[in-house]
Backbone as a chain_set.jsonl record, in Angstrom:
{"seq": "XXXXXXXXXXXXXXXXXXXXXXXXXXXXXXXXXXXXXXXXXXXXXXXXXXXXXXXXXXXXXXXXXXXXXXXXXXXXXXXXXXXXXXXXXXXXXXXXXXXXXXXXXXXXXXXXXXXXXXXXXXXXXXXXX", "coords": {"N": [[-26.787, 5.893, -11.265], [-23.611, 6.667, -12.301], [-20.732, 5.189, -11.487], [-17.15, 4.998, -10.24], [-14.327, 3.79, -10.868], [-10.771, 4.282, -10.287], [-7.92, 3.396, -11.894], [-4.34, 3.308, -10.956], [-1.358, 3.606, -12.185], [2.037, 3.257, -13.875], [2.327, 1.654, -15.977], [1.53, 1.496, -19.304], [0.285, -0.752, -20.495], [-1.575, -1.86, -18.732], [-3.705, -0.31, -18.932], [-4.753, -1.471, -20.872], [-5.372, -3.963, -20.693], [-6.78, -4.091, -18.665], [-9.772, -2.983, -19.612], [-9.73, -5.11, -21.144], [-10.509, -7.104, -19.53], [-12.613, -6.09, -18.275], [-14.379, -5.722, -20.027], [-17.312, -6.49, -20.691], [-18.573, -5.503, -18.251], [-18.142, -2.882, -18.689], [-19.16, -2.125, -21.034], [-21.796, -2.533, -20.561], [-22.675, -0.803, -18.442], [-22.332, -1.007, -16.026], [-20.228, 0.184, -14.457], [-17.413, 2.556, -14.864], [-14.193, 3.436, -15.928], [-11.13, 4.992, -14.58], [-8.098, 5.958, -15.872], [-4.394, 6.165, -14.876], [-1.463, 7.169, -15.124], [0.352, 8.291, -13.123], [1.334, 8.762, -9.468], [0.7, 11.385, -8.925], [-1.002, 12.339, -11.271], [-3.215, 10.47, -10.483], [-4.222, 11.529, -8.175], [-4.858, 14.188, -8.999], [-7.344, 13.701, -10.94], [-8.484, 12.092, -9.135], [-9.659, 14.062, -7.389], [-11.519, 15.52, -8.824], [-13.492, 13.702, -9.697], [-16.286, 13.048, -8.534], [-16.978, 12.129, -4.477], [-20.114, 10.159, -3.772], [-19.501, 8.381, -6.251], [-17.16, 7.967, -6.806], [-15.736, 4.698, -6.265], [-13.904, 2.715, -5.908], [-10.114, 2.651, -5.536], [-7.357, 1.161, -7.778], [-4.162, 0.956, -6.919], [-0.757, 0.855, -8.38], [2.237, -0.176, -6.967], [4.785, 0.838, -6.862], [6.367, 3.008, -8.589], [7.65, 5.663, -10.357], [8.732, 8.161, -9.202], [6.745, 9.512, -7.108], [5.622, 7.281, -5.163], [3.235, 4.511, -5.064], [2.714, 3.633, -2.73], [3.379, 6.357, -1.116], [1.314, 8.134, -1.993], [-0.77, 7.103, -1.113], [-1.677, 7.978, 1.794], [-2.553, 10.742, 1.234], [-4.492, 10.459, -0.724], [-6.132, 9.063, 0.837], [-6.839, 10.739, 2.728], [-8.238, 12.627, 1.472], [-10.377, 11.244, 0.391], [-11.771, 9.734, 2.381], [-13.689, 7.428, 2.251], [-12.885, 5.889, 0.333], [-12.43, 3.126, -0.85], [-9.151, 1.694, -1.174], [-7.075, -0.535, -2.99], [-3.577, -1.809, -3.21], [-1.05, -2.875, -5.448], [1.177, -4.988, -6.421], [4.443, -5.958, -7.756], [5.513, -7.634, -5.758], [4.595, -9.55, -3.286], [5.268, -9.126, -0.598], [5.219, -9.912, 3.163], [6.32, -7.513, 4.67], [5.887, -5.151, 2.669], [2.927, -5.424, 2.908], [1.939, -4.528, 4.997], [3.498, -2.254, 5.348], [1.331, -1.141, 3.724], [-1.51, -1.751, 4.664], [-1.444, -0.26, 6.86], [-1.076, 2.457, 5.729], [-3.425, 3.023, 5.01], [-4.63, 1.162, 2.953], [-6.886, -1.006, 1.993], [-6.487, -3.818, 0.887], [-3.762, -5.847, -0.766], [-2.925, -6.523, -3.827], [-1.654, -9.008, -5.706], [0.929, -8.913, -8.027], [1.042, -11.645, -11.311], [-2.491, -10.348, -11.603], [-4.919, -11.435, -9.891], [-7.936, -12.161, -11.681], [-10.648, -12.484, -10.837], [-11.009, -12.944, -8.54], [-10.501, -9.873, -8.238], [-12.528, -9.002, -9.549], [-14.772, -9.831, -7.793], [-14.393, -8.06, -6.125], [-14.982, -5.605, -6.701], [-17.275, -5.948, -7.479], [-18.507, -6.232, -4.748], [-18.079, -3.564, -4.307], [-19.826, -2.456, -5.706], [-22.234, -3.37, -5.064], [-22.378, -1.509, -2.537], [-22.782, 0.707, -2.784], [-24.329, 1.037, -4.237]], "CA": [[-25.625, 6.641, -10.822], [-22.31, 6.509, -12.494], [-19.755, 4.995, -10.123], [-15.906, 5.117, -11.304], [-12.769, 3.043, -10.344], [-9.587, 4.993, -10.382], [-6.657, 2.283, -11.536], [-2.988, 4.098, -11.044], [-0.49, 2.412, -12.65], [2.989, 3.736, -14.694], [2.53, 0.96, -17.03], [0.67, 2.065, -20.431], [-0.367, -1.653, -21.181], [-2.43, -1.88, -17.964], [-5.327, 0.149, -18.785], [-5.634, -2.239, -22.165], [-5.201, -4.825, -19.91], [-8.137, -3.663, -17.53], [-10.797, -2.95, -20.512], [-10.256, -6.228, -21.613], [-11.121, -7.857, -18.99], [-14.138, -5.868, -17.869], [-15.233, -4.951, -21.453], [-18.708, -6.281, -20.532], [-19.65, -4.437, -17.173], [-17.698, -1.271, -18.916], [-20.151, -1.791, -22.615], [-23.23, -2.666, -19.762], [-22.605, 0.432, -17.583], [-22.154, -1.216, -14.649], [-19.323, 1.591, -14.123], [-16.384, 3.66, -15.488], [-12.407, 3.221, -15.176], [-10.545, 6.365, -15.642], [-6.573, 5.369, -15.569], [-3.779, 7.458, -14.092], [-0.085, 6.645, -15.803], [1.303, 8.24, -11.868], [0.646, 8.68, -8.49], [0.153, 12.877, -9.29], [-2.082, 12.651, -11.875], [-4.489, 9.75, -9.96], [-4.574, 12.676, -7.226], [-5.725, 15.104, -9.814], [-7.753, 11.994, -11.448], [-9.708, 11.364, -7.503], [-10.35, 15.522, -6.876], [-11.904, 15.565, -10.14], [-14.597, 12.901, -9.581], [-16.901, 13.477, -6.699], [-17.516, 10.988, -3.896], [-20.092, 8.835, -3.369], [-19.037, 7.89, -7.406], [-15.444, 7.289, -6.952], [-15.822, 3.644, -5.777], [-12.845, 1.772, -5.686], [-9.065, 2.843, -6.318], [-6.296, 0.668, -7.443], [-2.698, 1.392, -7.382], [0.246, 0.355, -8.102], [3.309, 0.52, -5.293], [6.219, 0.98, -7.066], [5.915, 3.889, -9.857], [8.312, 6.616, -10.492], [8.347, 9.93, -8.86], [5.965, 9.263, -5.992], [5.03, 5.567, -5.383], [1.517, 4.374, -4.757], [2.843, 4.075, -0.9], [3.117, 7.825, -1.105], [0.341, 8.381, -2.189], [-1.802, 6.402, -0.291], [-2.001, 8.326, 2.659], [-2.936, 11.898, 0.398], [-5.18, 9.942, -1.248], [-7.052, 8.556, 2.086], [-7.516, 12.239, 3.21], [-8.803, 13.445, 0.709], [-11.343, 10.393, -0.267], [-11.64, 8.632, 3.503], [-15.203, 6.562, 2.342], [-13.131, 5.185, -0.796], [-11.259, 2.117, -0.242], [-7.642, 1.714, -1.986], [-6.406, -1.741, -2.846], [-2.851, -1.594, -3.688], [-1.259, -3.609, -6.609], [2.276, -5.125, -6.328], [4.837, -7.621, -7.782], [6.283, -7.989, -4.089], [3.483, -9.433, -2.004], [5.838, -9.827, 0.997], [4.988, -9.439, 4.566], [6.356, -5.869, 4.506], [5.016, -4.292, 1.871], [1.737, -5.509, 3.035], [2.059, -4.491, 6.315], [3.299, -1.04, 4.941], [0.054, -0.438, 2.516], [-2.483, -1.435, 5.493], [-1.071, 1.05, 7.336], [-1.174, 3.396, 5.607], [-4.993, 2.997, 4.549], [-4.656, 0.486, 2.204], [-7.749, -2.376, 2.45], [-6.217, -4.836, 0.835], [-2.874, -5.913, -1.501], [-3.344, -7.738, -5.04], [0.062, -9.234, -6.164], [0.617, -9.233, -9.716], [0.027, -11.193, -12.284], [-3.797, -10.18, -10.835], [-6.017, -12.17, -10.016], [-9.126, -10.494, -12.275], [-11.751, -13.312, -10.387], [-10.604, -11.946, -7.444], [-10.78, -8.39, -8.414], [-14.274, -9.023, -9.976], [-15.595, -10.316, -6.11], [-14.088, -7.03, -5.093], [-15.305, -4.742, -7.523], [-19.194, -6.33, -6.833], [-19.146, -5.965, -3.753], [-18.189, -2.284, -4.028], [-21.342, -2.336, -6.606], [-23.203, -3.243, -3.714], [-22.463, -1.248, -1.369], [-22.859, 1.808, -3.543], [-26.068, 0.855, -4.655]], "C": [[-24.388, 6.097, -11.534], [-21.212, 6.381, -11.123], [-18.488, 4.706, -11.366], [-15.079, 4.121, -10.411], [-11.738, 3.576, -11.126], [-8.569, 3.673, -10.457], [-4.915, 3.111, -11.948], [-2.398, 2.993, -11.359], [0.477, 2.857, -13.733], [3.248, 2.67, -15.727], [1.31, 1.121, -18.166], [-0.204, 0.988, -20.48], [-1.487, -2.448, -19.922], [-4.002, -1.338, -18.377], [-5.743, -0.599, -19.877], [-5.877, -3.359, -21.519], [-6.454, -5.382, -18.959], [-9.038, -3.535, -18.495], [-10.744, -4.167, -20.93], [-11.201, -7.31, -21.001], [-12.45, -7.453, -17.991], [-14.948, -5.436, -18.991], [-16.924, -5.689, -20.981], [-19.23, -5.464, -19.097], [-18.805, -3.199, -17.784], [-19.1, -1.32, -20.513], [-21.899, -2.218, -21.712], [-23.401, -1.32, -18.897], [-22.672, 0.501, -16.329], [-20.82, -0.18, -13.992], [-18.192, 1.7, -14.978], [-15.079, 3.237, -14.955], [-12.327, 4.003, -15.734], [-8.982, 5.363, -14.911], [-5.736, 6.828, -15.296], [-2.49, 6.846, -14.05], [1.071, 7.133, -14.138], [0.324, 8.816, -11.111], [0.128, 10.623, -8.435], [-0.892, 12.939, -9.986], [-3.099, 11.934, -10.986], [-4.795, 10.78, -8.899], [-5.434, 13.776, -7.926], [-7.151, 14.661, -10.134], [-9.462, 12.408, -10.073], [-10.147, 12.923, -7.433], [-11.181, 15.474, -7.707], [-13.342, 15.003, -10.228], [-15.016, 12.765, -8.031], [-17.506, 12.177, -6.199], [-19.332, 11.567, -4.13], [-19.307, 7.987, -5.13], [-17.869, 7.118, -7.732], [-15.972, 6.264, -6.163], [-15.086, 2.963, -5.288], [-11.384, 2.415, -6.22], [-8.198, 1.609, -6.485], [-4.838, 0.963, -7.884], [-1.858, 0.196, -7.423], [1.488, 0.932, -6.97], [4.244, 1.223, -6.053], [5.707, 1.828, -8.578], [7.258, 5.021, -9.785], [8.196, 7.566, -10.116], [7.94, 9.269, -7.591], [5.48, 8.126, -6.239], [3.368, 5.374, -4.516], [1.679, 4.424, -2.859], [2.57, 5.603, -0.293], [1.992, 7.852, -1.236], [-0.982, 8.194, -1.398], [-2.641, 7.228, 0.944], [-2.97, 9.82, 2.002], [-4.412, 11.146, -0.025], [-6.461, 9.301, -0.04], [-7.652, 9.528, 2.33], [-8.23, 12.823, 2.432], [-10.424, 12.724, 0.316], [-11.124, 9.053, 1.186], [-13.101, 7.496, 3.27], [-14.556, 5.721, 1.008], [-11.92, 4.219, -0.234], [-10.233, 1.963, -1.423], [-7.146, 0.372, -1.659], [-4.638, -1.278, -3.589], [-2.658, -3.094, -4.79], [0.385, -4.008, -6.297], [2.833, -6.27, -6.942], [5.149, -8.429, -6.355], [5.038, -8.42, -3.405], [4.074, -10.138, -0.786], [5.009, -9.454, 1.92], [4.877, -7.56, 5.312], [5.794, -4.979, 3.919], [3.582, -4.198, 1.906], [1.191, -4.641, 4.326], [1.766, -2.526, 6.402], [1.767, -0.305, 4.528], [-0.967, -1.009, 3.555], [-2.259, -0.562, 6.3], [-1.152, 2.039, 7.475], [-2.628, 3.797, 4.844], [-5.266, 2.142, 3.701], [-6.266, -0.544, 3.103], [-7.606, -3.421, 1.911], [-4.883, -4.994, -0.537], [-3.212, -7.383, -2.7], [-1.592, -7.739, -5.335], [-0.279, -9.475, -8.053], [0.948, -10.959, -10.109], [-1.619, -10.956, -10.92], [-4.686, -11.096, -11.362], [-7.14, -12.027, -10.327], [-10.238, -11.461, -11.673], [-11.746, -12.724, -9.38], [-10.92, -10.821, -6.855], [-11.915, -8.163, -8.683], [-14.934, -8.764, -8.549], [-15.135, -8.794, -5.915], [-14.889, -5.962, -5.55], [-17.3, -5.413, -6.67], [-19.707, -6.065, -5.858], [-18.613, -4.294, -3.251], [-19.527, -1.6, -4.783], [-22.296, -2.364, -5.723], [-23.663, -2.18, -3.067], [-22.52, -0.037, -1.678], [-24.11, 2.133, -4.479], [-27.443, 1.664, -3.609]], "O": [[-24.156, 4.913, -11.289], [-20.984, 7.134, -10.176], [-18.55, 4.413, -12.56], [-15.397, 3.828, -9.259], [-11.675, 3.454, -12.349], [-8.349, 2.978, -9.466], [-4.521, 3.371, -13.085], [-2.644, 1.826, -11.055], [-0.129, 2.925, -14.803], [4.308, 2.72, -16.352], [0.163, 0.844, -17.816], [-1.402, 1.267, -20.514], [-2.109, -3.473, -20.203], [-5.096, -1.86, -18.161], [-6.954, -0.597, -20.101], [-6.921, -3.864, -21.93], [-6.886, -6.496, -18.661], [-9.611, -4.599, -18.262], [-11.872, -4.577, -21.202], [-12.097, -8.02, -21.457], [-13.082, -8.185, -17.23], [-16.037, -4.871, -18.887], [-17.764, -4.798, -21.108], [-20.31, -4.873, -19.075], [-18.923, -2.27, -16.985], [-19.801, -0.334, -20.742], [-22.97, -2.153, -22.313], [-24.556, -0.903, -18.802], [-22.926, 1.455, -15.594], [-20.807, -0.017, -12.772], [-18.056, 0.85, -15.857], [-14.872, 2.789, -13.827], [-12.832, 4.266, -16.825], [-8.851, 4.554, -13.992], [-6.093, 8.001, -15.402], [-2.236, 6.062, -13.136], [2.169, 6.617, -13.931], [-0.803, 9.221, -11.398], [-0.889, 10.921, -7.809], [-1.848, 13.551, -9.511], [-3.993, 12.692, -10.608], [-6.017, 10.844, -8.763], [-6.514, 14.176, -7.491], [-8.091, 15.249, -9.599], [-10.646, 12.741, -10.132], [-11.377, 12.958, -7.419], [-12.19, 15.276, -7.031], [-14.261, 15.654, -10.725], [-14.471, 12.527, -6.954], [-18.187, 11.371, -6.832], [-19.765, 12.673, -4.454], [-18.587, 7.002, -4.971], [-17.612, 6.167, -8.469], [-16.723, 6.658, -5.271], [-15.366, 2.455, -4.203], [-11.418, 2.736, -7.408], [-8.151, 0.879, -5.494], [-4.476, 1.165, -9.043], [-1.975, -0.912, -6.9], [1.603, 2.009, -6.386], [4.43, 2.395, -5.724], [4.915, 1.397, -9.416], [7.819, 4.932, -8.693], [7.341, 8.203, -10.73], [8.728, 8.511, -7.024], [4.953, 7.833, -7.313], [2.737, 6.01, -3.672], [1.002, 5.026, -2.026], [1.84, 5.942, 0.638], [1.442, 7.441, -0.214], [-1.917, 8.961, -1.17], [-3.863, 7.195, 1.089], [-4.141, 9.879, 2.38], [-5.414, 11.502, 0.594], [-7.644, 9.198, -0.367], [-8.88, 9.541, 2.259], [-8.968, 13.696, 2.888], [-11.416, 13.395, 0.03], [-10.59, 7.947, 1.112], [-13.443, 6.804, 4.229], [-15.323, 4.924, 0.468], [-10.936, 4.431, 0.474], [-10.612, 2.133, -2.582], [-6.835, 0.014, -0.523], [-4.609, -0.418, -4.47], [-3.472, -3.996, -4.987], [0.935, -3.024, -5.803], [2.269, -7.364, -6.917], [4.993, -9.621, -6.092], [4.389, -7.501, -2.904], [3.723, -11.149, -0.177], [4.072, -8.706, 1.641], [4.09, -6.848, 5.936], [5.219, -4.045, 4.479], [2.937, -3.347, 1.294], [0.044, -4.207, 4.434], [0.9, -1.799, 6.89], [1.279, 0.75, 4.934], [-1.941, -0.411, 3.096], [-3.267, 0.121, 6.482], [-1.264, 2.715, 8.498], [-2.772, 4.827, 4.185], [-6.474, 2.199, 3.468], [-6.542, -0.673, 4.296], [-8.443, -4.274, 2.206], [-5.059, -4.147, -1.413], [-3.537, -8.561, -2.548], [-0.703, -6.894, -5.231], [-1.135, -9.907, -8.826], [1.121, -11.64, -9.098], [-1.676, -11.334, -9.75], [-5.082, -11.45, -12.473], [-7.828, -11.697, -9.36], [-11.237, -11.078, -12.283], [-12.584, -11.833, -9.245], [-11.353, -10.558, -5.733], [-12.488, -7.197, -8.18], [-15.503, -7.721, -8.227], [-16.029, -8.287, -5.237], [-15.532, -5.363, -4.688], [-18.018, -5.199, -5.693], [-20.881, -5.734, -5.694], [-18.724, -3.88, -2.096], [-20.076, -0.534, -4.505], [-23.135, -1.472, -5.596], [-24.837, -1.834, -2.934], [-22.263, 0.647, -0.687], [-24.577, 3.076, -5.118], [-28.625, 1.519, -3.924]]}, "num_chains": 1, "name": "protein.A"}
């Protein structure tokens, strides 16, 4: 089965960012990243690819137009079996507080922690297995 991870994010040098550091489970086929430059297109992006496949999203908060906060909730309804980590420089109290809230399952602060993100990613491999 092809499984995907949706990563939103208004910064271009993210998605080179993200292939680098999974270039072996992306050249093994352990799964797919499609990227999504705002929180509109990753909406388009998630309709697009049919659950159970979509696996994991991650956003960023703070984006232009509609922020990954926005989004979040749209994004829950539409895809309630996929879990949404958000992505932030801010990892205050608030903003955390905000993004579980609003469906979030968990907040990565930037820089990211990609060991971290690995454990997370695996055990969505799992559980999708």
């Amino acid at each position: 089965m092809n499984v995907y991870i949706l990563v939103v994010d208004d910064e271009p040098d993210v998605e080179a960012l993200f292939r680098q550091q999974f270039r072996r489970d992306l050249r093994a086929g352990r799964f797919q990243m499609e990227f999504a430059l705002s929180a509109p297109e990753a909406l388009e992006r998630s309709a697009e690819v049919r659950d159970p496949s979509l696996i994991l999203i991650l956003s960023d908060i703070n984006m232009p137009g509609m922020s990954g906060l926005d989004m979040l909730p749209k994004v829950r309804a539409a895809h309630p079996d996929v879990p949404v980590i958000m992505i932030t420089a801010y990892g205050d109290a608030e903003t955390r507080r905000k993004a579980i809230e609003r469906g979030a399952v968990g907040l990565l602060t930037k820089p990211i922690d990609f060991a971290l993100l690995r454990q997370e990613i695996d055990t969505r491999l799992e559980q999708a297995a």
